[in-house]
mmCIF file of C-alpha atoms in Angstrom:
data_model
loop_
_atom_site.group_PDB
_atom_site.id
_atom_site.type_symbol
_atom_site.label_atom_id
_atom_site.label_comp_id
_atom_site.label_asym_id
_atom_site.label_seq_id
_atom_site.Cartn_x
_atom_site.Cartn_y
_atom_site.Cartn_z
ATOM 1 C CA UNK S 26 11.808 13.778 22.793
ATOM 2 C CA UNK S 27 9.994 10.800 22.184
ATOM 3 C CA UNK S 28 11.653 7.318 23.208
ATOM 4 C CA UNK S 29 10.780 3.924 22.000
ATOM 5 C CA UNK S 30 8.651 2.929 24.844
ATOM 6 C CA UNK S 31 6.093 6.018 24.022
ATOM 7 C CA UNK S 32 6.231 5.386 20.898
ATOM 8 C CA UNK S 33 4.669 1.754 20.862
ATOM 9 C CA UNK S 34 2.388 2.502 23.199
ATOM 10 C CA UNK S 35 1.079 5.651 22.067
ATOM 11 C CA UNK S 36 0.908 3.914 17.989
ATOM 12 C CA UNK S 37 -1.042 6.620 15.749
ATOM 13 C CA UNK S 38 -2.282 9.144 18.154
ATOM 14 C CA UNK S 39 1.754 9.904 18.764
ATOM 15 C CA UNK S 40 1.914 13.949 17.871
ATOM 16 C CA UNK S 41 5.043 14.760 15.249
ATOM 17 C CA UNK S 42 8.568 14.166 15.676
ATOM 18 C CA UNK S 43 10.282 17.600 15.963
ATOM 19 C CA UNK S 44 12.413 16.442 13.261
ATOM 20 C CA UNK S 45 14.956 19.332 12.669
ATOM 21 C CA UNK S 46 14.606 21.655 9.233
ATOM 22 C CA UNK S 47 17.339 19.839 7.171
ATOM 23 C CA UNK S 48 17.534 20.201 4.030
ATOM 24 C CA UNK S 49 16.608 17.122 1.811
ATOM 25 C CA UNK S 50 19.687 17.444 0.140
ATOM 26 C CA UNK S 51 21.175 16.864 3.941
ATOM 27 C CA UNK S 52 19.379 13.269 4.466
ATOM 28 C CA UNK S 53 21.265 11.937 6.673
ATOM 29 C CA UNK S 54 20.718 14.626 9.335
ATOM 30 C CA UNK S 55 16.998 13.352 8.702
ATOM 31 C CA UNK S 56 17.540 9.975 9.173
ATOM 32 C CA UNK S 57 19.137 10.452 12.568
ATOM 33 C CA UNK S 58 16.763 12.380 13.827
ATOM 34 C CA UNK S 59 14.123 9.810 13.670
ATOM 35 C CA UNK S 60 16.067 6.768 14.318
ATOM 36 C CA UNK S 61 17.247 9.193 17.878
ATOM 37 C CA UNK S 62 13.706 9.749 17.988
ATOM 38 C CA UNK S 63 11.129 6.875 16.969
ATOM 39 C CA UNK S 64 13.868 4.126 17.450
ATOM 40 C CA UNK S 65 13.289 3.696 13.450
ATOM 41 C CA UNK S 66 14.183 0.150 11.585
ATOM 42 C CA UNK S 67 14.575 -0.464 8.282
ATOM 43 C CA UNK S 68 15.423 0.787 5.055
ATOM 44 C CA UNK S 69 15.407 4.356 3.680
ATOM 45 C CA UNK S 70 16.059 4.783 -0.098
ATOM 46 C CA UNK S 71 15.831 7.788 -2.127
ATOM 47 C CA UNK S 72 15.963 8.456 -5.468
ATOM 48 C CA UNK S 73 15.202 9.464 -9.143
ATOM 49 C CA UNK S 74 14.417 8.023 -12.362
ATOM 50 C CA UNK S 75 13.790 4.806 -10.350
ATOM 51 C CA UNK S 76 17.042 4.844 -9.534
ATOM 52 C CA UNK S 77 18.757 4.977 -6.050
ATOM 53 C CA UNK S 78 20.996 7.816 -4.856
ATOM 54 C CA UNK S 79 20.715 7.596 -1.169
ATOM 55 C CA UNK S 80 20.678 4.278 1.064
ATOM 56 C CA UNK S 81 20.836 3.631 4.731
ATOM 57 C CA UNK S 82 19.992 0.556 6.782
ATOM 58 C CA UNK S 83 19.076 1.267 10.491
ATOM 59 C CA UNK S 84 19.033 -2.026 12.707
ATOM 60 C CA UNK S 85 18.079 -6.011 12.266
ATOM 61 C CA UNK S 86 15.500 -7.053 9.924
ATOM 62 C CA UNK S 87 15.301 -10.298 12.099
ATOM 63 C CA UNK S 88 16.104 -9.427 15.515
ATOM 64 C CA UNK S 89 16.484 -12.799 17.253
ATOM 65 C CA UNK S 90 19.016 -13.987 14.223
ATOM 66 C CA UNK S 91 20.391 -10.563 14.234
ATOM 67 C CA UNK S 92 20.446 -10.421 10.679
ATOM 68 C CA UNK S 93 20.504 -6.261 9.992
ATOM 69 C CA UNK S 94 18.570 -4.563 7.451
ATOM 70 C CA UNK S 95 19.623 -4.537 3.882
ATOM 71 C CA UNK S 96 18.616 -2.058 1.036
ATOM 72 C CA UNK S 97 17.479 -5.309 -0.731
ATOM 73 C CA UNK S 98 15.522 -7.085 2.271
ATOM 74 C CA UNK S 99 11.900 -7.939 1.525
ATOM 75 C CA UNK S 100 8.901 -6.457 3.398
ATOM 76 C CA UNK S 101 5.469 -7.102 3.734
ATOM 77 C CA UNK S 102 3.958 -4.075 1.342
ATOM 78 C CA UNK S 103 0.346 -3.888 2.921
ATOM 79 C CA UNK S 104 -2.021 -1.465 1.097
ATOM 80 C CA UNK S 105 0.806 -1.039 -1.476
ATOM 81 C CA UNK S 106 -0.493 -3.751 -3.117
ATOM 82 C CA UNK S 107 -3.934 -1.462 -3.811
ATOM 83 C CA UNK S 108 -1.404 0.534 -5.692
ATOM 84 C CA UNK S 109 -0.661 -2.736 -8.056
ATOM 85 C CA UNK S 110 -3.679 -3.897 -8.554
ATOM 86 C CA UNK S 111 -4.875 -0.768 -9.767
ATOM 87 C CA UNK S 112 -2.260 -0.321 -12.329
ATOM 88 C CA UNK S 113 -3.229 -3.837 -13.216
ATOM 89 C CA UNK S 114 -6.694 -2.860 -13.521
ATOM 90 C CA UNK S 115 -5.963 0.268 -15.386
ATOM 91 C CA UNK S 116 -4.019 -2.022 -18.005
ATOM 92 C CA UNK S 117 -6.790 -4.248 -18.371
ATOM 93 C CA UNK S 118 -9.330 -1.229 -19.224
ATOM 94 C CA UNK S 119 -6.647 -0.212 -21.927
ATOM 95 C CA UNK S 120 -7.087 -3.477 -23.278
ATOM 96 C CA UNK S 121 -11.037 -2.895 -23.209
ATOM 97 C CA UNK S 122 -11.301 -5.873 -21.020
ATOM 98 C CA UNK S 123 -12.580 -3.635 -18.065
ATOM 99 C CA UNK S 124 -14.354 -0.512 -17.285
ATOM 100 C CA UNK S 125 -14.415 2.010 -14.238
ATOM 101 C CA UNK S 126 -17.505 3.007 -14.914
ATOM 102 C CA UNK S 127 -19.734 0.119 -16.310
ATOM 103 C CA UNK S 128 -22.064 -1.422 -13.651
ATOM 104 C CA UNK S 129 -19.906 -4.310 -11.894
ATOM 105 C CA UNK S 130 -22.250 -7.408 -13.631
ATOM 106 C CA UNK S 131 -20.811 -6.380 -16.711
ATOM 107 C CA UNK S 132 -17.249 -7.778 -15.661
ATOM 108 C CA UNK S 133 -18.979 -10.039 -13.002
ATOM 109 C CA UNK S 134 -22.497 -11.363 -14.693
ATOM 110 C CA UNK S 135 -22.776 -13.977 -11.464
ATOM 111 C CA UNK S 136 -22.774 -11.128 -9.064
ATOM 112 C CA UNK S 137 -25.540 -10.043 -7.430
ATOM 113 C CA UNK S 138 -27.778 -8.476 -9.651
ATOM 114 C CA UNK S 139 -29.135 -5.096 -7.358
ATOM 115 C CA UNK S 140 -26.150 -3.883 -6.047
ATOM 116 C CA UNK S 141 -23.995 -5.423 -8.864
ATOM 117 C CA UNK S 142 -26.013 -2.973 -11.354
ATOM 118 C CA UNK S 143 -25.024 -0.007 -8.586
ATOM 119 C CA UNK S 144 -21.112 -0.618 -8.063
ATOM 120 C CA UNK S 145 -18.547 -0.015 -10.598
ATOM 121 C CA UNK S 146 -14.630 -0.581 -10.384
ATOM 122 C CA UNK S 147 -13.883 3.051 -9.596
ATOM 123 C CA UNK S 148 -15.870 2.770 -6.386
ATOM 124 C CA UNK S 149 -14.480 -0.657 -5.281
ATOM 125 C CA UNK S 150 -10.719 0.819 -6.241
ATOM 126 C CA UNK S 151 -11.532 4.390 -4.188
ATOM 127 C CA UNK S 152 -12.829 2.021 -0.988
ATOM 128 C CA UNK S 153 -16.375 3.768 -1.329
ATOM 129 C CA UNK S 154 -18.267 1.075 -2.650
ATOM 130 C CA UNK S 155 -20.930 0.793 0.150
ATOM 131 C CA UNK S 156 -20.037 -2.714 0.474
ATOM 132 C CA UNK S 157 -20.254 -3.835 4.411
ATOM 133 C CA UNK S 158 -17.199 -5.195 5.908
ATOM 134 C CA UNK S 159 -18.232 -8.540 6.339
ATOM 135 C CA UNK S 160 -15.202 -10.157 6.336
ATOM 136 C CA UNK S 161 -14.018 -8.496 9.471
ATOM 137 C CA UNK S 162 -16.831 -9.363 10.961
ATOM 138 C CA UNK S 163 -16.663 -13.042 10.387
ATOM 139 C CA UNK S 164 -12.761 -12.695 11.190
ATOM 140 C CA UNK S 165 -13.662 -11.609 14.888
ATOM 141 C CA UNK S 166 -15.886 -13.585 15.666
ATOM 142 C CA UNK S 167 -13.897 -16.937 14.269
ATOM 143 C CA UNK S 168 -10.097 -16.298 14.740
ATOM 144 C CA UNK S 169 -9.133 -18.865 12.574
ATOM 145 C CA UNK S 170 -10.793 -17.481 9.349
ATOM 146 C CA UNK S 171 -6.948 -16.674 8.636
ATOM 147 C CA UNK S 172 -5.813 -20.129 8.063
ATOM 148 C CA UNK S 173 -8.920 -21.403 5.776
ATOM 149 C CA UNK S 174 -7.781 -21.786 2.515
ATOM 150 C CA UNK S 175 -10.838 -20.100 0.374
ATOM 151 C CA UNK S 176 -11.264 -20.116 -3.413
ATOM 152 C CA UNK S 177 -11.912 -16.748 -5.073
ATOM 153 C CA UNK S 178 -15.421 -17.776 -5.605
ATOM 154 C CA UNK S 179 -15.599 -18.643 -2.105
ATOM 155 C CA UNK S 180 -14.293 -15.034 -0.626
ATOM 156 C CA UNK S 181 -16.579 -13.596 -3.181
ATOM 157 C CA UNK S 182 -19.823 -15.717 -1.887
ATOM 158 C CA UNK S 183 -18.912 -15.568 2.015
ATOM 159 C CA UNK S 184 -18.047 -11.663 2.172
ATOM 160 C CA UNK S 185 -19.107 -9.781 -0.878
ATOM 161 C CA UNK S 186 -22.757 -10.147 -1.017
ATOM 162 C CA UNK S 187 -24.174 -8.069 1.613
ATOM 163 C CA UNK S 188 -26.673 -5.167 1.284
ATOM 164 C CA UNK S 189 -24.881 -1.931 0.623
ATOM 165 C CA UNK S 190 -24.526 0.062 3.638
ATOM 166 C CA UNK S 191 -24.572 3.477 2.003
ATOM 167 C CA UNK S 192 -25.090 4.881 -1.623
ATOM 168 C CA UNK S 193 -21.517 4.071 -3.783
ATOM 169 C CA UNK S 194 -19.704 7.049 -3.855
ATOM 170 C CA UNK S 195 -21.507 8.571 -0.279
ATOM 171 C CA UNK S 196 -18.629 7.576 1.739
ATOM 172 C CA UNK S 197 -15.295 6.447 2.095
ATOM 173 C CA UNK S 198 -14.850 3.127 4.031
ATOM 174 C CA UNK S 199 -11.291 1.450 3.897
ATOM 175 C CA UNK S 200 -11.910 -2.559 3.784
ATOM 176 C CA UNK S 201 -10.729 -5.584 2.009
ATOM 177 C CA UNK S 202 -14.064 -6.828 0.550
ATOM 178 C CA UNK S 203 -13.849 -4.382 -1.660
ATOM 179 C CA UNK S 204 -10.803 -5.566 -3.223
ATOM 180 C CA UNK S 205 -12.023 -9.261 -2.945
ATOM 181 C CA UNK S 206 -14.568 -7.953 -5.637
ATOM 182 C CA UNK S 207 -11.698 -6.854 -7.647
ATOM 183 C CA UNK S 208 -10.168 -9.915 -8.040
ATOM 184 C CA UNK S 209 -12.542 -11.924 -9.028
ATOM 185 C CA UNK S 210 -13.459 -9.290 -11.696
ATOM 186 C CA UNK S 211 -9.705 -9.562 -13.135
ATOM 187 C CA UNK S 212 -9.566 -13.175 -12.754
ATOM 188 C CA UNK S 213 -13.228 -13.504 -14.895
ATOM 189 C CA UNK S 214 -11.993 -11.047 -17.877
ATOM 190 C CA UNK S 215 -8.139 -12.229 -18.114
ATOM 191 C CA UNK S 216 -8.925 -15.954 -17.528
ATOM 192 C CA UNK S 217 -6.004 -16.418 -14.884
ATOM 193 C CA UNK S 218 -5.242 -16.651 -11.557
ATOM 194 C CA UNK S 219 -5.034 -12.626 -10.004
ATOM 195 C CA UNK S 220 -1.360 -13.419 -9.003
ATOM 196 C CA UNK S 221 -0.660 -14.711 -12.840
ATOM 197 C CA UNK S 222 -2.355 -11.546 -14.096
ATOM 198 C CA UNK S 223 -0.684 -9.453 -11.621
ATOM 199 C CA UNK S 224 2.697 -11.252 -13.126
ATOM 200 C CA UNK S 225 2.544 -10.522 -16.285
ATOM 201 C CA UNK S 226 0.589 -7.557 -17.039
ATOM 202 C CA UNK S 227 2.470 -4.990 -14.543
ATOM 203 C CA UNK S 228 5.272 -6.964 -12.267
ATOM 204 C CA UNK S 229 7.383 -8.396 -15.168
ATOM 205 C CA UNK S 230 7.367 -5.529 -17.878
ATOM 206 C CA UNK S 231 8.125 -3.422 -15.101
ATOM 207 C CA UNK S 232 10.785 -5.378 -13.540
ATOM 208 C CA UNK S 233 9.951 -6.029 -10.786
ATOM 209 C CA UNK S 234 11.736 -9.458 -9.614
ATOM 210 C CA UNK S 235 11.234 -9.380 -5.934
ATOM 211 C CA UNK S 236 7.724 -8.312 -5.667
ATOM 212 C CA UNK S 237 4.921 -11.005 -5.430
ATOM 213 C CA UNK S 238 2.465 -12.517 -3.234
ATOM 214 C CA UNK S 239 3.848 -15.784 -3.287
ATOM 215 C CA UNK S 240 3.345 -18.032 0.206
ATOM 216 C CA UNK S 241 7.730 -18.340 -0.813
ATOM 217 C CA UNK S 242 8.277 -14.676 -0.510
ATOM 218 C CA UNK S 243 5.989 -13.466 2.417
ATOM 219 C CA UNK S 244 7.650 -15.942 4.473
ATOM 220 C CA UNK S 245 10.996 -14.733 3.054
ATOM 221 C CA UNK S 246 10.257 -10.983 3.951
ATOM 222 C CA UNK S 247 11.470 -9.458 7.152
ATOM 223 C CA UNK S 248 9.191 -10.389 10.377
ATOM 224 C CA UNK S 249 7.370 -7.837 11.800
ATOM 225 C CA UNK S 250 7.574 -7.294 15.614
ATOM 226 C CA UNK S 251 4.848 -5.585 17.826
ATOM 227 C CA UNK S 252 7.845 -4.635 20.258
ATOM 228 C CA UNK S 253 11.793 -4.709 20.100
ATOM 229 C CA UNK S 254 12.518 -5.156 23.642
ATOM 230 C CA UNK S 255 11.939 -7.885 24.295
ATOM 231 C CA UNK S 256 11.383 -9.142 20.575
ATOM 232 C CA UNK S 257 7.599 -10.226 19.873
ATOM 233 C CA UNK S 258 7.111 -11.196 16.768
ATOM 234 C CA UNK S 259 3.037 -9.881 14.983
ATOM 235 C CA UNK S 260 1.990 -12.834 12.724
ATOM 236 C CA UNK S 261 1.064 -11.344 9.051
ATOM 237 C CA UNK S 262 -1.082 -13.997 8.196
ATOM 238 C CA UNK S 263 -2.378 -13.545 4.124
ATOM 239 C CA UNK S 264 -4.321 -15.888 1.929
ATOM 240 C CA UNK S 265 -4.849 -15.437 -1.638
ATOM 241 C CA UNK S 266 -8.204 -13.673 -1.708
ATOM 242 C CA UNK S 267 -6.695 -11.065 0.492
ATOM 243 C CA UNK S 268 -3.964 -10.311 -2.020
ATOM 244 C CA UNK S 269 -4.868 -7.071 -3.546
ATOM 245 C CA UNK S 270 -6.089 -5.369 -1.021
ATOM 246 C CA UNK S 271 -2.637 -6.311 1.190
ATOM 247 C CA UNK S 272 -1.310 -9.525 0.166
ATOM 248 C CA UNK S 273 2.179 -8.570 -1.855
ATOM 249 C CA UNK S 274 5.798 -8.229 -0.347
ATOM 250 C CA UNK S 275 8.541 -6.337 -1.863
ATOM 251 C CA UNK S 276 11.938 -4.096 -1.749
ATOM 252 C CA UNK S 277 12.866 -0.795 -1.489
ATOM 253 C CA UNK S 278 14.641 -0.988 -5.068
ATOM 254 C CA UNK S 279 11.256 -2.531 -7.147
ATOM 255 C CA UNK S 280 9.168 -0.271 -5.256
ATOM 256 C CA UNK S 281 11.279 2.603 -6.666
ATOM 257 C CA UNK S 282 11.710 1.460 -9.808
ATOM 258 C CA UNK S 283 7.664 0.640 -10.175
ATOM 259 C CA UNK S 284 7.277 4.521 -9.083
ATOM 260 C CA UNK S 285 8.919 5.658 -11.839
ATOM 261 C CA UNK S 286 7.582 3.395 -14.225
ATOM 262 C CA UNK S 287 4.113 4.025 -13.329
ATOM 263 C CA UNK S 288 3.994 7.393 -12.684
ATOM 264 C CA UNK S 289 7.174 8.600 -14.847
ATOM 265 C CA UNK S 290 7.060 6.368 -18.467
ATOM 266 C CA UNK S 291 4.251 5.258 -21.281
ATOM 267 C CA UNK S 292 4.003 2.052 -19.292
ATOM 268 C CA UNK S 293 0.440 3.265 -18.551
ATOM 269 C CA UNK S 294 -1.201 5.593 -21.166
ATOM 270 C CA UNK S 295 -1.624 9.154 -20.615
ATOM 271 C CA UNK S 296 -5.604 8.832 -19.202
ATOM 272 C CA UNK S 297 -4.877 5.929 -16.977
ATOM 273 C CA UNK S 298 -2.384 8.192 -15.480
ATOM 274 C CA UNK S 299 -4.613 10.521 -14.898
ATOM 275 C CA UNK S 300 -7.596 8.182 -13.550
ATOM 276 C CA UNK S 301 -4.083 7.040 -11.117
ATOM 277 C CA UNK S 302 -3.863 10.489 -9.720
ATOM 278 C CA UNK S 303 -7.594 12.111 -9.952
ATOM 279 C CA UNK S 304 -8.446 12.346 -6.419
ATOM 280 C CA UNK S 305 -12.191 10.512 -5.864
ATOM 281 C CA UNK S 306 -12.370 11.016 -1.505
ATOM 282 C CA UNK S 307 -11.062 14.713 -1.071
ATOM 283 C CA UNK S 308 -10.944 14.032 2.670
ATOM 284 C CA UNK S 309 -8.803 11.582 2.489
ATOM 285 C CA UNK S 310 -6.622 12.795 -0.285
ATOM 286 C CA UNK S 311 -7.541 9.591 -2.013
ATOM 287 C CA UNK S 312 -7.427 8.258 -5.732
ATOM 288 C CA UNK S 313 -7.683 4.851 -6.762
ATOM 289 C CA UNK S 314 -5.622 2.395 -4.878
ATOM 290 C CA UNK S 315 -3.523 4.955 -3.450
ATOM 291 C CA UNK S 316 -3.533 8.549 -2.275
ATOM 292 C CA UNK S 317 -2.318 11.951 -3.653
ATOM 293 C CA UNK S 318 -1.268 14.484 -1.543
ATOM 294 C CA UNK S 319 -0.096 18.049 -1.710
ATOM 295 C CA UNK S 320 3.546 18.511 -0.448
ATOM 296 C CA UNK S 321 4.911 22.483 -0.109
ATOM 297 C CA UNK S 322 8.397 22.100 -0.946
ATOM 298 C CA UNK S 323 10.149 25.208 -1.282
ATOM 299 C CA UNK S 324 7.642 27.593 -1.008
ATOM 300 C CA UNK S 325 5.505 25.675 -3.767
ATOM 301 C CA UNK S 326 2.937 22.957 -3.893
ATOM 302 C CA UNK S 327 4.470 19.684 -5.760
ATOM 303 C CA UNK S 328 1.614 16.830 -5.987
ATOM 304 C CA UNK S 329 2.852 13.483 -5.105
ATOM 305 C CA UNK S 330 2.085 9.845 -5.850
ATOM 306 C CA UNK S 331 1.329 8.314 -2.192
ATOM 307 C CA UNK S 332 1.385 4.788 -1.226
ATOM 308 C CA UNK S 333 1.388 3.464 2.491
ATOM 309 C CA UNK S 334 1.585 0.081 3.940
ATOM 310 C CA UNK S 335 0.595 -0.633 7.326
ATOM 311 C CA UNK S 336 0.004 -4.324 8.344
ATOM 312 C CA UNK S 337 1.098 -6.223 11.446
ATOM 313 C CA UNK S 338 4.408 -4.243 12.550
ATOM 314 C CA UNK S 339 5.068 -3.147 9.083
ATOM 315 C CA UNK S 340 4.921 0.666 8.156
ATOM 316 C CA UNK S 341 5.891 1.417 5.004
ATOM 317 C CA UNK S 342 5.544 4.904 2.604
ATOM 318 C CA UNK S 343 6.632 5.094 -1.445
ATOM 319 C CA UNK S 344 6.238 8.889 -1.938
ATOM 320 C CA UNK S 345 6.783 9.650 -5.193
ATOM 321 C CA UNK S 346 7.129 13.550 -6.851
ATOM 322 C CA UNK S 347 4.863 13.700 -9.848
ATOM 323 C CA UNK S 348 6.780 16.060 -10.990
ATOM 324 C CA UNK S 349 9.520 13.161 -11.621
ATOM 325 C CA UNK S 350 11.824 15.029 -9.419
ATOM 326 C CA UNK S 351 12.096 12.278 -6.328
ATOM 327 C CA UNK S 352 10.889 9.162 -4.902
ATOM 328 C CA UNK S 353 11.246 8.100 -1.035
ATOM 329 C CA UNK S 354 11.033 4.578 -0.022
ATOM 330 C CA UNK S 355 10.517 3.520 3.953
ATOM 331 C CA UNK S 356 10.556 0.352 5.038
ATOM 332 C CA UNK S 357 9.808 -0.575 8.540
ATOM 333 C CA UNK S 358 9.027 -3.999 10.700
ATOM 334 C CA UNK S 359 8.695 -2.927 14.294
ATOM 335 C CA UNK S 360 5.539 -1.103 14.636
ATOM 336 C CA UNK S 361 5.999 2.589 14.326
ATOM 337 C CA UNK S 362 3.456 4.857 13.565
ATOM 338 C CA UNK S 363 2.135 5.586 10.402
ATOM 339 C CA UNK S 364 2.251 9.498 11.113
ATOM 340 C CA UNK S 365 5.234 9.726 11.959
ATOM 341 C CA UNK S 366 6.646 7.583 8.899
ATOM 342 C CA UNK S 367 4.546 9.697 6.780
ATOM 343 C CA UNK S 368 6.366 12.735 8.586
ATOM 344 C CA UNK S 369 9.354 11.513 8.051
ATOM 345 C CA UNK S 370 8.903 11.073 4.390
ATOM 346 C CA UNK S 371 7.890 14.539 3.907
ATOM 347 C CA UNK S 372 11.426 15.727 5.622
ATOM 348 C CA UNK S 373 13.500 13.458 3.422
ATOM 349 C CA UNK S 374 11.357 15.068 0.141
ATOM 350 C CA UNK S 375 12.638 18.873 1.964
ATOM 351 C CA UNK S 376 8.688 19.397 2.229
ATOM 352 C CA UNK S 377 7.147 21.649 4.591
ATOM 353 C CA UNK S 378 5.559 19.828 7.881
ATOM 354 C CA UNK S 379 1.746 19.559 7.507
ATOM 355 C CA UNK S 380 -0.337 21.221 9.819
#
């Protein structure tokens, strides 16, 4: 059995909780499981039709206050946010405004011209772009990059301009600089600010009143903690250039509810669903701002919509059935590992543990 001491030390390279065969039906025999066994805080929400059916909070959201977990708390999404700005994207090339395809000086004229004419939004949106992570490097090498306030045209100058380390489409290479690209192609063809366009092309028509990137709601989400005992809180700092690639926060209940309407309703049109859920990186079972993985459930495979999060102490999953059947939400603030969320996911969906 793994305890809570192993478990933050050992982070991702932790092998699988032997959570027991339950049926999903059975959650809460899940649920305990991994809070006896990963010490898990948080929220876990199922449901269907974006709508919730099964809620438990496990623990404090703020430890020091002692202020517990509630299905409505807000958390730091990470990565989610890919997810968003994708279906934003995917709106704007319904509206002809944008292209996957089209070389990325068409959207971006400015850019630079040799590798502008070689990238496209597909490539920045599947993280194989070829672009170098500069901004990392310029991160570790001045810790305070973090608290400069930089202009989109700023990011886009300081980080995005470098020679491309490998032929679009060769590799797969998980960074924000890509996604710095993609907001400053949104913000050129809509005329707005990426958190306006955000706003009001996908987060208000699909109701989603507690998600944003906001300075106001990341410092109302849930701290995150790199241990519980004693409680050390993992600063999540975010500026606005980093917001697509990991900048929003969230709840269990809009995360759900997006699920469904992305994946479930017209919102999107029948091709951008399918340009959602085409899988560009095999490896790596990912699509475009978010992966797609194979879940054997029952004996069968059942394809499902899946988002992670993992940023500071947060771990978060939104698994959703593309079959419409289900959607799991995790939400987590104290450090776990991703593979064992992920794991733990797959139990609550009744799915079959990977091997």
């Amino acid at each position: 059995m793994l305890n809570r001491r192993t478990l933050l030390q050992a982070g991702a390279t932790l092998p699988l909780l032997s959570v027991p065969a339950i049926s999903a039906e059975h959650p809460d025999g899940v649920v305990d499981a991994f809070v006896r066994d990963a010490g898990f805080q948080g929220v876990v929400m199922l449901g269907r039709a974006g709508k919730p059916d099964y809620v438990r909070t496990v623990g404090y959201a703020d430890i020091e206050a002692k202020a517990p977990a509630r299905a409505d708390t807000p958390y730091a999404i990470a990565s989610i946010s890919k997810w968003l700005t994708t279906v934003t994207v995917l709106k704007l090339v319904e509206r002809g405004l944008l292209d996957l395809d089209a070389p990325l000086t068409r959207s971006l004229p400015d850019y630079r011209a040799d590798t502008g004419a070689r990238l496209t939004l597909r490539r920045l949106l599947c993280n194989a772009s070829g672009l170098p992570n500069l901004f990392i490097a310029q991160a570790k090498a001045d810790p305070t990059l973090l608290q400069a306030d930089l202009t989109t045209a700023q990011a886009l100058a300081r980080f995005c301009q470098g020679d491309l380390a490998f032929e679009p489409g060769a590799r797969f290479d998980y960074h924000p600089v890509n996604w710095i690209v993609v907001i400053a192609a949104v913000e050129r063809v809509t005329g707005l600010p990426f958190q306006a366009a955000v706003r009001s092309i996908t987060l208000e028509p699909l109701g989603l009143k507690a998600t944003g990137a906001t300075d106001a709601m990341l410092t109302a989400a849930a701290p995150s903690y790199r241990t519980v005992n004693p409680p050390d809180r993992w600063r999540n700092d975010r500026r606005p250039y980093l917001a697509a690639s990991g900048g929003y926060a969230s709840t269990a209940p809009d995360l759900m509810r997006a699920a469904h309407g992305v994946f479930d309703t017209d919102f999107l049109m029948a091709e951008s669903r399918r340009q959602l859920t085409h899988v560009e990186v095999p490896a790596e079972d990912y699509a475009l701002g978010g992966r797609v993985r194979r879940l054997t459930i029952q004996g069968r495979t059942v394809l499902a919509g899946w988002e992670t999060g993992r940023t500071a102490g947060y771990r978060l999953v939104l698994g959703h059935r593309l079959d419409g059947r289900r959607t799991v939400v995790l939400m987590n603030n104290t450090a776990l590992s991703q593979k064992t969320m992920d794991q733990f996911a797959d139990a609550l969906l009744g799915a079959a543990p990977r091997a």
